[in-house]
Amino acid sequence: MAAPFPSQPPGPPHSAGASRQQGVPQRAVEVPTTPPPTTPPPTTPPPTTPPPTTPPLTTPPPTAAGPAPGGLPPVGGQPYLVGPPNVTPAPAAPPVPAGPPGVPPAQHPFLEWLRTPRRLAEPGIWAFGYRPKPPEEPDRIPTPRLVGGAVVAALCAWLLWSMLYDGFLGSYWYWPMYLLTPDSWYEAGGGRMGPGWWSVYLYEGMVFCAILVLFGRVGHWPELLRRLFAPLLRTMEEHNADPSRPPATPEADPAEWPELRQAGARDAADRLAHDARAGLMNDVDHARITRAWTSARAQPSRLAAFTDTVLRHGAAACAHPSGARDLPVRIARHDLAVRQVRLGTAADDPRNPYQHRGVGLAVDPAVLGTSLLAVGPPGAGKTARLVGPVVEALCLQALAGQAAVVVVGAAGAGLGPDEAFDVVVKIGRSDSAYDLDLYGGATDADEAGGMLAEALLGDLTLTLPGGESQRASTAIAQLLGPFRAAHGRFPSVPELRELLEGAPTAWLALRKVLEATGQQAQARELDARERQATRPGDIGTVLAERLALLDRPAFAHFFKTDGASRPFSLRALEHPVRVRIDLPERGYAEASRLLARLILAQFAECAVSRADRSLFACLVLDDASHTVTPEALRALQRLRSANAGAVLTLRTLDDVPQALRSALLGAVGCRMAYAGLTTWDGAHFAEVWGKEWVETRDITDRQIISDEPLTKVLHFIRRVATGKAATAQSVTVRTVERERWSASELAHAVPPGHAVLSLTSVRGHSAPPVLVNLNG
């Protein structure tokens, strides 16, 4: 599959050159880096009269020891990376000016993007420039017929008025006027311009207006006028809401940062507005500084530090710890103002709801927090059109300090370049800069044992006798606890395998260390495990056999616990980190599935146990085959309340145990069925999407039988001429329940490049299944 990262991204505008600038770390994450050179000042000259409080546009480089100058106060926490980072940031480059020197770029694309109105409607609707459609009119009259009826009504009105005015219908229509007015008004002495003259003209005008109203309603003139002038009114509204035109007042211009001005930070607002007009700011900078301002408002003690940072660094203030302010390339359209990424356009199909037809569809953390499941055959576009855009959006949000993302897939799956991530773990490859913590950063033996048991035996839970999962967790914990008490660390894969197999030398060595250090409680745990190992059918043998999948020469340099490697732990989800884990799919398929279950279990445990849940944490599994277990389903449901979610893709539901397929579709809030789905997979989607009430029309033709001689002759002539008997139609209108999408429609009526998508937000708002064109 081709890598989903073309050279020219179609996303929203971001200032040229801004993605390579280095910024100031916002969080105190101990990641030693090589300080980049100081960013030279931009070549675009400042305005003629700059604000007196605006400092020079120079950004000092970040330092490895502590936060860089101008950063916010450090946030407490443990470092999540040990050793040098995966990619050394490139030297900063001056931003490219958006216009000729001396001319402020008033029409900069970033300003147009920022000033474009957004309207949040139902979950999944692309809010950027969205305008609700007018209400649906099922009995809408076609425009040609409407024009013809209006012309006929106008001619009839003109004819009737002409006949009345010219006296062809007599003077009877004046009688109501004569009855309501005195006769003296019409005497010979009334004269011109008298009361009688005025009453006649007023009465004729009233009759004329009544005729216009009557025939206007008959000819549907108001509806015709609305259709003729609606495009003109819409054009005028779009002209008035043109984002290229700055608002009349600074308070209504988001580029002037009115929130900061209202809070008294006028100098910081002036600096940011200057950078926005000069083309030094992009959408990531805007989202990042907006979040930093929200955090500063929540802690008034940080307001002074925030203002000082903005005054010194402008749009580069409060940058991501990596120093990056944008991704190398973009493949999708993003709107970081509302944290959406566009997936496609709803097809103009009768099966789609009226309000969704032709509008853009997008996802954001509000819907990804309920987790998303996508099912489609190979080549349907799950990686290129779903996983790639979602990962890219989460990486951009991580740069803005809003999210943490962990993406897991096979090596070479095209999940993004290495430069787009902070940590890249390439399991089984010697050029990997980082290792994976086998125990997920846990310090408790029972917690680590539970996650490791889920990875080793999670896919066998339904086939093993009841209680085996808990026995496996206990058996591993009975070995991890004594080993950590004896050596101050958890065992590596070979050491744990020897203990599970019951190697006498390993058990004896561990017992000697426990006895020498006086760890009697841990020694009793080891004795209990030794007694259980002697029983027939002990779970330790099965665990050792599954763990042997990781005890291979290709993984000899991974999963170490002696400090010789640089392990990455999922405890880093409290930081805006971007992580990609490449699994060794070729030649080690079973080991890859085991590691995928391990990462899913660690992610669920670490995301729920976070002390700071302000960041949205998301796990993206490019291939979730054989990773869905009963414990994984319970974990997916817990993520919803922890500001976290997961994106899972499957080739078919056959990769999930049959007893868990319906439960999986019920555990996730967002479901996506691609073209090429089988009917038995479509049956599960049809069941979970349910039915809806629809109005159906049944037309029945019945033969007309008459006893009249003349009618019989006419029917005979008609049958000879047309070859059909004389019939009459009867229409029956009923309201019935029908499946939103049947299994047959999902299997045969979804065109290539399309998918049926339903979304549910964490607040419970849901959108019906919609046919989406993923190429739009």
PDB file of N, CA, C and O in Angstrom, residues 119 234 278 436-437 641 706:
ATOM      1  N   ARG A 119     -19.851  26.265  12.557  1.00  0.00           N
ATOM      2  CA  ARG A 119     -21.112  25.956  13.222  1.00  0.00           C
ATOM      3  C   ARG A 119     -21.119  24.476  13.567  1.00  0.00           C
ATOM      4  O   ARG A 119     -21.117  23.619  12.673  1.00  0.00           O
ATOM      5  N   ARG A 234     -28.355  34.499  -0.703  1.00  0.00           N
ATOM      6  CA  ARG A 234     -27.247  33.677  -0.232  1.00  0.00           C
ATOM      7  C   ARG A 234     -25.913  34.284  -0.656  1.00  0.00           C
ATOM      8  O   ARG A 234     -24.941  34.283   0.103  1.00  0.00           O
ATOM      9  N   ALA A 278       1.549  39.138   9.981  1.00  0.00           N
ATOM     10  CA  ALA A 278       2.814  39.035   9.259  1.00  0.00           C
ATOM     11  C   ALA A 278       3.055  37.655   8.669  1.00  0.00           C
ATOM     12  O   ALA A 278       4.071  37.436   8.011  1.00  0.00           O
ATOM     13  N   LEU A 436      10.607  -1.111  24.082  1.00  0.00           N
ATOM     14  CA  LEU A 436       9.264  -1.104  24.637  1.00  0.00           C
ATOM     15  C   LEU A 436       9.295  -1.727  26.020  1.00  0.00           C
ATOM     16  O   LEU A 436       9.841  -2.825  26.213  1.00  0.00           O
ATOM     17  N   ASP A 437       8.735  -1.015  26.988  1.00  0.00           N
ATOM     18  CA  ASP A 437       8.659  -1.525  28.357  1.00  0.00           C
ATOM     19  C   ASP A 437       7.640  -2.658  28.396  1.00  0.00           C
ATOM     20  O   ASP A 437       6.446  -2.440  28.141  1.00  0.00           O
ATOM     21  N   SER A 641     -14.825   7.397  29.902  1.00  0.00           N
ATOM     22  CA  SER A 641     -14.864   8.324  31.033  1.00  0.00           C
ATOM     23  C   SER A 641     -13.490   8.848  31.412  1.00  0.00           C
ATOM     24  O   SER A 641     -13.383   9.667  32.322  1.00  0.00           O
ATOM     25  N   SER A 706     -67.436  -3.353 -15.973  1.00  0.00           N
ATOM     26  CA  SER A 706     -68.668  -2.559 -16.054  1.00  0.00           C
ATOM     27  C   SER A 706     -69.768  -3.384 -16.721  1.00  0.00           C
ATOM     28  O   SER A 706     -69.516  -4.207 -17.605  1.00  0.00           O
TER      29      SER A 706
END
